[in-house]
Amino acid sequence: METRGRALRTPRAAGTAGVIFALLLAAAIVMIRLAIPSEPGKGTGEWLTDASRRREVRTALELVPFAGISFLWFMGAVRAHIGDAEDKFLATVFLGSGLVFVATLFGAAAAAGSLLATADTPGADPGGQLWLFGGHFTYGLLTTYSMRMAAVFIFSTSAIGHRLGVLPRPLTVLGALVGLTLLFVTGSVAWSELAFPLWALVVGIHILVRTTANPSDSR
């Protein structure tokens, strides 16, 4: 009975964590996109000297650690739900890409936070080479590396979900489309990184609805 209870709770935890992660990451991305120019070299000094925009960025950065924690919980719950049925190759890609995604996401947040901290120092002159470098570094981590690792995570999760029958075919197709978007489009098309939290939200809601409607399918 205790084992059965753990089996029923695991997919619910995965669905809940996926939804929380999606909402937190989407909120952080939207606030950062609205406050910071899409091209780091343009208007860098403006957002660093605008108090309201800097507050938006700080709020977004405060959400990032909680988004990362929710994502790790989502990964752990999904992996526990897979259990002994996991494919070693896919499981390694799933785990590795997820961990690298969190690491690069935290790195981008730390870089943006460092820009804000440096701008607060007396005599700072936002808009110089230091801030230009910091802006490109932050956007590079977020759009080039973090989102491409997210694409690999989506591909591996969709493949595992399809093999085990956890994800229906429409969600598998959605995962492939979102993964391709993050792999080839993010970095050149603004706001495209929102596709990742959107995917996580849909998957999380699907797991919650399926578990609630038919608890016997939760394992």
Coordinates of C-alpha atoms in Angstrom, one line a residue:
M1 CA 0.0 0.0 0.0
E2 CA 2.8 2.4 0.8
T3 CA 4.6 1.6 -2.5
R4 CA 1.3 2.2 -4.3
G5 CA 0.9 5.6 -2.6
R6 CA 4.4 6.7 -3.6
A7 CA 3.6 5.6 -7.2
L8 CA 0.5 7.7 -7.3
R9 CA 2.2 10.7 -5.8
T10 CA 5.2 10.7 -8.2
P11 CA 3.4 11.8 -11.4
R12 CA 1.3 14.3 -9.5
A13 CA 4.6 15.8 -8.2
A14 CA 6.0 15.9 -11.8
G15 CA 2.9 17.6 -13.1
T16 CA 2.8 20.2 -10.3
A17 CA 6.5 21.0 -10.6
G18 CA 6.2 21.3 -14.4
V19 CA 3.4 23.9 -14.1
I20 CA 5.2 25.9 -11.4
F21 CA 8.4 25.9 -13.4
A22 CA 6.6 27.0 -16.5
L23 CA 4.9 29.9 -14.8
L24 CA 8.0 31.1 -13.0
L25 CA 10.3 30.9 -16.0
A26 CA 7.7 32.5 -18.3
A27 CA 7.3 35.4 -15.9
A28 CA 11.0 35.9 -15.6
I29 CA 11.6 35.8 -19.4
V30 CA 8.7 38.3 -20.0
M31 CA 10.0 40.8 -17.4
I32 CA 13.6 40.6 -18.7
R33 CA 12.5 40.9 -22.3
L34 CA 10.4 44.0 -21.5
A35 CA 13.2 45.6 -19.4
I36 CA 16.3 44.8 -21.4
P37 CA 16.7 45.5 -25.2
S38 CA 16.8 42.5 -27.5
E39 CA 20.2 43.6 -28.8
P40 CA 22.5 44.1 -25.8
G41 CA 24.5 46.7 -27.7
K42 CA 21.5 49.0 -28.1
G43 CA 20.1 50.9 -25.1
T44 CA 22.3 49.1 -22.5
G45 CA 22.9 52.3 -20.5
E46 CA 19.2 53.2 -20.7
W47 CA 17.9 50.2 -18.9
L48 CA 20.7 50.2 -16.3
T49 CA 19.9 53.8 -15.4
D50 CA 16.1 53.4 -15.4
A51 CA 15.1 52.5 -11.8
S52 CA 11.8 50.9 -12.8
R53 CA 13.3 48.6 -15.4
R54 CA 16.1 47.6 -13.1
R55 CA 13.5 46.7 -10.5
E56 CA 11.8 44.5 -13.1
V57 CA 15.1 42.7 -13.8
R58 CA 15.8 42.2 -10.1
T59 CA 12.3 40.7 -9.6
A60 CA 12.9 38.4 -12.6
L61 CA 16.3 37.3 -11.3
E62 CA 14.7 36.5 -7.9
L63 CA 12.3 34.1 -9.7
V64 CA 15.0 32.2 -11.6
P65 CA 16.3 30.2 -8.6
F66 CA 12.8 29.0 -7.8
A67 CA 12.2 28.1 -11.4
G68 CA 15.4 26.1 -11.4
I69 CA 14.4 24.3 -8.2
S70 CA 11.0 23.5 -9.7
F71 CA 12.6 22.2 -12.8
L72 CA 14.9 19.9 -10.9
W73 CA 11.9 18.6 -9.0
F74 CA 10.1 18.0 -12.3
M75 CA 13.1 16.1 -13.6
G76 CA 13.4 14.0 -10.4
A77 CA 9.7 13.1 -10.3
V78 CA 9.6 12.2 -14.0
R79 CA 12.7 10.0 -13.6
A80 CA 11.3 8.3 -10.6
H81 CA 8.0 7.7 -12.5
I82 CA 10.0 6.0 -15.3
G83 CA 11.8 3.7 -12.8
D84 CA 13.3 0.5 -14.1
A85 CA 11.8 1.0 -17.6
E86 CA 14.2 3.8 -18.5
D87 CA 16.4 3.5 -21.5
K88 CA 20.0 4.2 -20.3
F89 CA 21.0 6.3 -23.3
L90 CA 17.9 8.5 -23.2
A91 CA 18.0 8.7 -19.5
T92 CA 21.6 10.0 -19.6
V93 CA 20.7 12.6 -22.3
F94 CA 17.6 13.6 -20.3
L95 CA 19.5 14.0 -17.0
G96 CA 22.6 15.7 -18.6
S97 CA 20.7 18.2 -20.7
G98 CA 18.4 19.1 -17.8
L99 CA 21.3 19.7 -15.4
V100 CA 23.3 21.8 -18.0
F101 CA 20.1 23.8 -18.7
V102 CA 19.8 24.7 -15.1
A103 CA 23.5 25.6 -14.8
T104 CA 23.4 27.9 -17.8
L105 CA 20.1 29.5 -16.7
F106 CA 21.7 30.2 -13.3
G107 CA 24.8 31.5 -15.1
A108 CA 22.8 33.9 -17.2
A109 CA 20.9 35.1 -14.1
A110 CA 24.2 35.6 -12.2
A111 CA 25.7 37.6 -15.2
A112 CA 22.6 39.9 -15.3
G113 CA 22.8 40.3 -11.5
S114 CA 26.4 41.3 -11.8
L115 CA 25.6 44.0 -14.3
L116 CA 23.1 45.4 -11.9
A117 CA 25.5 45.3 -9.0
T118 CA 28.2 46.9 -11.0
A119 CA 25.9 49.7 -12.1
D120 CA 25.1 50.5 -8.5
T121 CA 28.7 51.3 -7.7
P122 CA 29.7 55.0 -7.3
G123 CA 31.0 56.6 -10.5
A124 CA 29.8 53.7 -12.7
D125 CA 29.1 54.7 -16.3
P126 CA 26.5 52.2 -17.8
G127 CA 26.8 51.7 -21.5
G128 CA 30.6 51.2 -21.8
Q129 CA 32.5 48.1 -23.0
L130 CA 32.0 46.3 -19.7
W131 CA 28.2 46.5 -19.9
L132 CA 28.3 45.6 -23.6
F133 CA 30.3 42.5 -22.9
G134 CA 28.0 41.6 -19.9
G135 CA 24.9 42.0 -22.0
H136 CA 26.2 39.8 -24.8
F137 CA 27.4 37.3 -22.3
T138 CA 24.0 37.1 -20.6
Y139 CA 22.0 36.8 -23.8
G140 CA 24.5 34.3 -25.1
L141 CA 24.1 32.0 -22.1
L142 CA 20.3 32.3 -22.2
T143 CA 19.5 32.1 -25.9
T144 CA 22.4 30.2 -27.3
Y145 CA 23.3 27.6 -24.7
S146 CA 20.5 27.4 -22.2
M147 CA 17.7 27.1 -24.7
R148 CA 19.6 24.6 -26.9
M149 CA 20.0 22.4 -23.8
A150 CA 16.3 22.8 -23.2
A151 CA 15.7 21.6 -26.8
V152 CA 17.7 18.4 -26.1
F153 CA 15.8 17.9 -22.8
I154 CA 12.5 18.2 -24.7
F155 CA 13.6 15.7 -27.4
S156 CA 14.7 13.2 -24.8
T157 CA 11.6 13.7 -22.6
S158 CA 9.3 13.3 -25.6
A159 CA 11.1 10.2 -26.7
I160 CA 10.8 8.6 -23.3
G161 CA 7.2 9.6 -22.9
H162 CA 6.3 8.2 -26.3
R163 CA 8.0 4.9 -25.6
L164 CA 6.3 4.4 -22.3
G165 CA 3.0 5.7 -23.5
V166 CA 3.0 8.5 -20.9
L167 CA 2.7 11.2 -23.6
P168 CA 0.1 11.0 -26.4
R169 CA 1.2 11.5 -30.0
P170 CA 0.1 15.2 -30.2
L171 CA 2.3 16.1 -27.2
T172 CA 5.2 14.2 -28.8
V173 CA 4.8 16.1 -32.0
L174 CA 4.5 19.4 -30.0
G175 CA 7.7 18.5 -28.3
A176 CA 9.5 17.9 -31.6
L177 CA 8.3 21.3 -32.9
V178 CA 9.3 23.2 -29.8
G179 CA 12.6 21.4 -29.6
L180 CA 13.4 22.4 -33.2
T181 CA 12.3 26.0 -32.5
L182 CA 14.6 26.3 -29.5
L183 CA 17.5 24.6 -31.4
F184 CA 17.4 26.7 -34.6
V185 CA 15.3 29.8 -34.0
T186 CA 16.1 31.0 -30.5
G187 CA 18.8 33.7 -30.6
S188 CA 17.5 35.2 -33.9
V189 CA 13.8 35.5 -33.1
A190 CA 12.9 37.5 -29.9
W191 CA 10.5 35.8 -27.5
S192 CA 10.9 32.4 -29.0
E193 CA 12.4 31.1 -25.8
L194 CA 8.9 31.3 -24.3
A195 CA 8.2 28.1 -26.2
F196 CA 10.0 26.1 -23.5
P197 CA 7.9 27.1 -20.5
L198 CA 4.8 26.8 -22.7
W199 CA 5.7 23.2 -23.5
A200 CA 6.4 22.5 -19.8
L201 CA 3.0 24.0 -18.9
V202 CA 1.2 21.8 -21.4
V203 CA 3.0 18.6 -20.3
G204 CA 2.5 19.4 -16.6
I205 CA -1.2 20.0 -17.1
H206 CA -1.5 16.8 -19.1
I207 CA 0.1 14.7 -16.3
L208 CA -2.1 16.3 -13.7
V209 CA -5.3 15.8 -15.7
R210 CA -4.4 12.2 -16.6
T211 CA -3.5 11.3 -13.0
T212 CA -6.7 12.9 -11.6
A213 CA -8.9 11.3 -14.2
N214 CA -7.4 7.9 -14.0
P215 CA -5.1 7.3 -11.0
S216 CA -4.4 3.7 -12.1
D217 CA -2.5 5.2 -15.1
S218 CA -0.1 7.1 -12.9
R219 CA 2.5 4.4 -12.9

